[in-house]
């Protein structure tokens, strides 16, 4: 059941038990924290903050997205409507959207082949991604031009006819 434009999704099941997101002091977790202590969070509702990385893979009414930080990434299984609010997936050419995901963490999800994942009940973009620039430093251009010149010189010397 998709909610508003943030991609929030109502928890499944009527009369679901109330929950409190866990993390350090009840706060938001980084993917590295889930990966470092998976047994601590297994089966618990968690709130995760990280960058959308790689491709978003839609599978019918749901889909997968990887949410990462500089150390680790965690797969997130979420309703397709929630995933559609993301605009940028991180990679070499761009920084992905930063999202806040709330859902149940599985250390080894039996539904998804035993991999660790979060079954999201909400996914919200908290910071938009952006294109990244990777300018080439001047010294690299100079080294490249020098090597190109040296290669051309050696090729010319090698093609010169030999005297007998």
mmCIF file of C-alpha atoms in Angstrom:
data_model
loop_
_atom_site.group_PDB
_atom_site.id
_atom_site.type_symbol
_atom_site.label_atom_id
_atom_site.label_comp_id
_atom_site.label_asym_id
_atom_site.label_seq_id
_atom_site.Cartn_x
_atom_site.Cartn_y
_atom_site.Cartn_z
ATOM 1 C CA UNK A 1 0.000 0.000 0.000
ATOM 2 C CA UNK A 2 1.808 3.099 -1.170
ATOM 3 C CA UNK A 3 1.556 6.310 0.772
ATOM 4 C CA UNK A 4 2.376 9.885 -0.150
ATOM 5 C CA UNK A 5 5.168 11.274 -2.305
ATOM 6 C CA UNK A 6 7.868 10.309 0.197
ATOM 7 C CA UNK A 7 7.358 6.647 -0.619
ATOM 8 C CA UNK A 8 6.117 5.828 2.864
ATOM 9 C CA UNK A 9 4.311 2.519 3.047
ATOM 10 C CA UNK A 10 1.923 1.403 5.754
ATOM 11 C CA UNK A 11 3.091 -1.614 7.792
ATOM 12 C CA UNK A 12 1.545 -4.854 6.572
ATOM 13 C CA UNK A 13 -1.087 -6.636 8.602
ATOM 14 C CA UNK A 14 -4.033 -5.376 10.563
ATOM 15 C CA UNK A 15 -3.383 -4.759 14.239
ATOM 16 C CA UNK A 16 0.395 -4.844 13.800
ATOM 17 C CA UNK A 17 2.330 -4.555 17.043
ATOM 18 C CA UNK A 18 3.760 -1.102 17.828
ATOM 19 C CA UNK A 19 7.507 -0.865 17.325
ATOM 20 C CA UNK A 20 10.383 1.438 17.972
ATOM 21 C CA UNK A 21 13.261 1.685 15.492
ATOM 22 C CA UNK A 22 16.531 0.452 16.972
ATOM 23 C CA UNK A 23 20.034 1.727 16.546
ATOM 24 C CA UNK A 24 22.581 3.314 18.762
ATOM 25 C CA UNK A 25 20.403 4.855 21.505
ATOM 26 C CA UNK A 26 17.268 4.135 19.430
ATOM 27 C CA UNK A 27 18.628 6.172 16.533
ATOM 28 C CA UNK A 28 19.368 5.636 12.886
ATOM 29 C CA UNK A 29 21.819 2.940 11.775
ATOM 30 C CA UNK A 30 24.452 3.006 9.063
ATOM 31 C CA UNK A 31 24.731 -0.049 6.798
ATOM 32 C CA UNK A 32 28.139 -0.819 8.329
ATOM 33 C CA UNK A 33 26.498 -1.209 11.756
ATOM 34 C CA UNK A 34 24.057 -3.821 10.438
ATOM 35 C CA UNK A 35 26.835 -5.714 8.677
ATOM 36 C CA UNK A 36 29.118 -5.589 11.743
ATOM 37 C CA UNK A 37 26.476 -6.901 14.193
ATOM 38 C CA UNK A 38 23.779 -8.718 12.204
ATOM 39 C CA UNK A 39 22.661 -10.982 15.069
ATOM 40 C CA UNK A 40 22.004 -7.947 17.251
ATOM 41 C CA UNK A 41 19.419 -6.561 14.827
ATOM 42 C CA UNK A 42 17.999 -9.795 13.332
ATOM 43 C CA UNK A 43 14.206 -9.759 13.266
ATOM 44 C CA UNK A 44 14.008 -6.230 14.622
ATOM 45 C CA UNK A 45 12.564 -3.088 13.123
ATOM 46 C CA UNK A 46 15.478 -0.822 12.201
ATOM 47 C CA UNK A 47 15.920 2.587 10.648
ATOM 48 C CA UNK A 48 18.777 2.756 8.168
ATOM 49 C CA UNK A 49 20.328 5.792 6.481
ATOM 50 C CA UNK A 50 22.550 5.484 3.431
ATOM 51 C CA UNK A 51 23.145 6.160 -0.239
ATOM 52 C CA UNK A 52 21.225 4.396 -2.989
ATOM 53 C CA UNK A 53 23.912 2.588 -5.002
ATOM 54 C CA UNK A 54 23.821 0.460 -8.135
ATOM 55 C CA UNK A 55 20.656 -0.336 -10.020
ATOM 56 C CA UNK A 56 17.126 -0.435 -8.695
ATOM 57 C CA UNK A 57 15.723 -3.822 -9.672
ATOM 58 C CA UNK A 58 11.922 -3.920 -9.822
ATOM 59 C CA UNK A 59 10.212 -7.306 -9.515
ATOM 60 C CA UNK A 60 6.473 -6.835 -9.968
ATOM 61 C CA UNK A 61 5.022 -4.899 -7.049
ATOM 62 C CA UNK A 62 8.339 -4.857 -5.139
ATOM 63 C CA UNK A 63 11.989 -4.351 -5.888
ATOM 64 C CA UNK A 64 15.539 -4.340 -4.636
ATOM 65 C CA UNK A 65 17.907 -1.483 -3.974
ATOM 66 C CA UNK A 66 21.283 -1.450 -2.245
ATOM 67 C CA UNK A 67 21.751 1.160 0.451
ATOM 68 C CA UNK A 68 25.363 1.781 1.346
ATOM 69 C CA UNK A 69 27.895 3.861 3.196
ATOM 70 C CA UNK A 70 31.672 4.046 2.625
ATOM 71 C CA UNK A 71 32.150 0.694 4.425
ATOM 72 C CA UNK A 72 29.218 -1.606 3.581
ATOM 73 C CA UNK A 73 25.903 -2.003 1.779
ATOM 74 C CA UNK A 74 22.638 -3.742 2.642
ATOM 75 C CA UNK A 75 19.956 -4.964 0.259
ATOM 76 C CA UNK A 76 16.523 -3.419 0.786
ATOM 77 C CA UNK A 77 13.321 -5.113 -0.412
ATOM 78 C CA UNK A 78 10.635 -2.458 -0.789
ATOM 79 C CA UNK A 79 7.360 -1.803 -2.605
ATOM 80 C CA UNK A 80 7.946 -0.548 -6.149
ATOM 81 C CA UNK A 81 6.008 2.657 -5.419
ATOM 82 C CA UNK A 82 8.450 3.510 -2.612
ATOM 83 C CA UNK A 83 11.463 2.869 -4.850
ATOM 84 C CA UNK A 84 10.139 5.116 -7.609
ATOM 85 C CA UNK A 85 10.681 8.219 -5.456
ATOM 86 C CA UNK A 86 14.454 7.852 -5.850
ATOM 87 C CA UNK A 87 16.023 9.799 -8.712
ATOM 88 C CA UNK A 88 19.747 9.091 -8.495
ATOM 89 C CA UNK A 89 21.559 5.778 -8.002
ATOM 90 C CA UNK A 90 25.168 6.142 -6.975
ATOM 91 C CA UNK A 91 28.036 5.058 -9.163
ATOM 92 C CA UNK A 92 31.156 6.542 -10.689
ATOM 93 C CA UNK A 93 29.309 9.344 -12.469
ATOM 94 C CA UNK A 94 26.957 10.385 -9.667
ATOM 95 C CA UNK A 95 26.258 10.346 -5.954
ATOM 96 C CA UNK A 96 23.027 8.508 -5.188
ATOM 97 C CA UNK A 97 20.080 9.805 -3.208
ATOM 98 C CA UNK A 98 20.452 9.516 0.555
ATOM 99 C CA UNK A 99 17.484 7.584 1.915
ATOM 100 C CA UNK A 100 15.999 6.782 5.281
ATOM 101 C CA UNK A 101 14.640 3.233 5.311
ATOM 102 C CA UNK A 102 12.572 1.698 8.095
ATOM 103 C CA UNK A 103 11.873 -2.014 8.059
ATOM 104 C CA UNK A 104 12.625 -5.433 9.505
ATOM 105 C CA UNK A 105 16.241 -6.597 9.238
ATOM 106 C CA UNK A 106 16.941 -10.252 8.430
ATOM 107 C CA UNK A 107 20.400 -11.632 9.098
ATOM 108 C CA UNK A 108 19.718 -14.489 6.664
ATOM 109 C CA UNK A 109 16.371 -13.947 4.961
ATOM 110 C CA UNK A 110 14.678 -17.294 4.173
ATOM 111 C CA UNK A 111 12.466 -15.577 1.571
ATOM 112 C CA UNK A 112 15.459 -14.235 -0.389
ATOM 113 C CA UNK A 113 18.025 -17.030 -0.478
ATOM 114 C CA UNK A 114 19.572 -16.519 2.955
ATOM 115 C CA UNK A 115 21.080 -13.124 2.229
ATOM 116 C CA UNK A 116 20.912 -10.287 4.758
ATOM 117 C CA UNK A 117 18.286 -7.698 3.885
ATOM 118 C CA UNK A 118 15.802 -5.158 5.172
ATOM 119 C CA UNK A 119 12.120 -5.559 4.304
ATOM 120 C CA UNK A 120 11.152 -1.903 4.139
ATOM 121 C CA UNK A 121 7.912 -0.518 5.482
ATOM 122 C CA UNK A 122 9.000 3.012 4.505
ATOM 123 C CA UNK A 123 11.622 4.587 2.285
ATOM 124 C CA UNK A 124 12.129 8.332 2.149
ATOM 125 C CA UNK A 125 14.629 10.440 0.201
ATOM 126 C CA UNK A 126 16.275 12.831 2.661
ATOM 127 C CA UNK A 127 18.926 14.244 0.328
ATOM 128 C CA UNK A 128 18.950 14.254 -3.452
ATOM 129 C CA UNK A 129 21.895 12.781 -5.313
ATOM 130 C CA UNK A 130 23.903 14.702 -7.868
ATOM 131 C CA UNK A 131 26.265 14.234 -10.793
ATOM 132 C CA UNK A 132 29.935 13.939 -9.813
ATOM 133 C CA UNK A 133 32.832 15.506 -11.645
ATOM 134 C CA UNK A 134 36.172 13.765 -11.903
ATOM 135 C CA UNK A 135 38.540 16.361 -13.341
ATOM 136 C CA UNK A 136 41.903 15.114 -14.583
ATOM 137 C CA UNK A 137 44.784 16.884 -12.797
ATOM 138 C CA UNK A 138 47.174 18.851 -15.020
ATOM 139 C CA UNK A 139 50.142 16.680 -14.000
ATOM 140 C CA UNK A 140 48.378 13.599 -15.423
ATOM 141 C CA UNK A 141 47.898 15.385 -18.758
ATOM 142 C CA UNK A 142 51.618 16.294 -18.715
ATOM 143 C CA UNK A 143 52.676 12.699 -17.970
ATOM 144 C CA UNK A 144 50.367 11.423 -20.713
ATOM 145 C CA UNK A 145 51.732 13.893 -23.276
ATOM 146 C CA UNK A 146 55.326 13.020 -22.333
ATOM 147 C CA UNK A 147 54.672 9.289 -22.682
ATOM 148 C CA UNK A 148 52.890 9.830 -25.999
ATOM 149 C CA UNK A 149 55.862 11.846 -27.286
ATOM 150 C CA UNK A 150 58.341 9.217 -26.081
ATOM 151 C CA UNK A 151 56.298 6.468 -27.730
ATOM 152 C CA UNK A 152 56.145 8.363 -31.028
ATOM 153 C CA UNK A 153 59.914 8.955 -30.908
ATOM 154 C CA UNK A 154 60.638 5.259 -30.249
ATOM 155 C CA UNK A 155 58.246 4.197 -33.026
ATOM 156 C CA UNK A 156 60.025 6.545 -35.466
ATOM 157 C CA UNK A 157 63.454 5.184 -34.439
ATOM 158 C CA UNK A 158 62.251 1.597 -34.809
ATOM 159 C CA UNK A 159 60.926 2.261 -38.352
ATOM 160 C CA UNK A 160 64.142 3.857 -39.586
ATOM 161 C CA UNK A 161 65.876 1.710 -42.156
ATOM 162 C CA UNK A 162 69.007 0.001 -40.906
ATOM 163 C CA UNK A 163 72.358 0.298 -42.758
ATOM 164 C CA UNK A 164 74.219 -2.809 -43.812
#
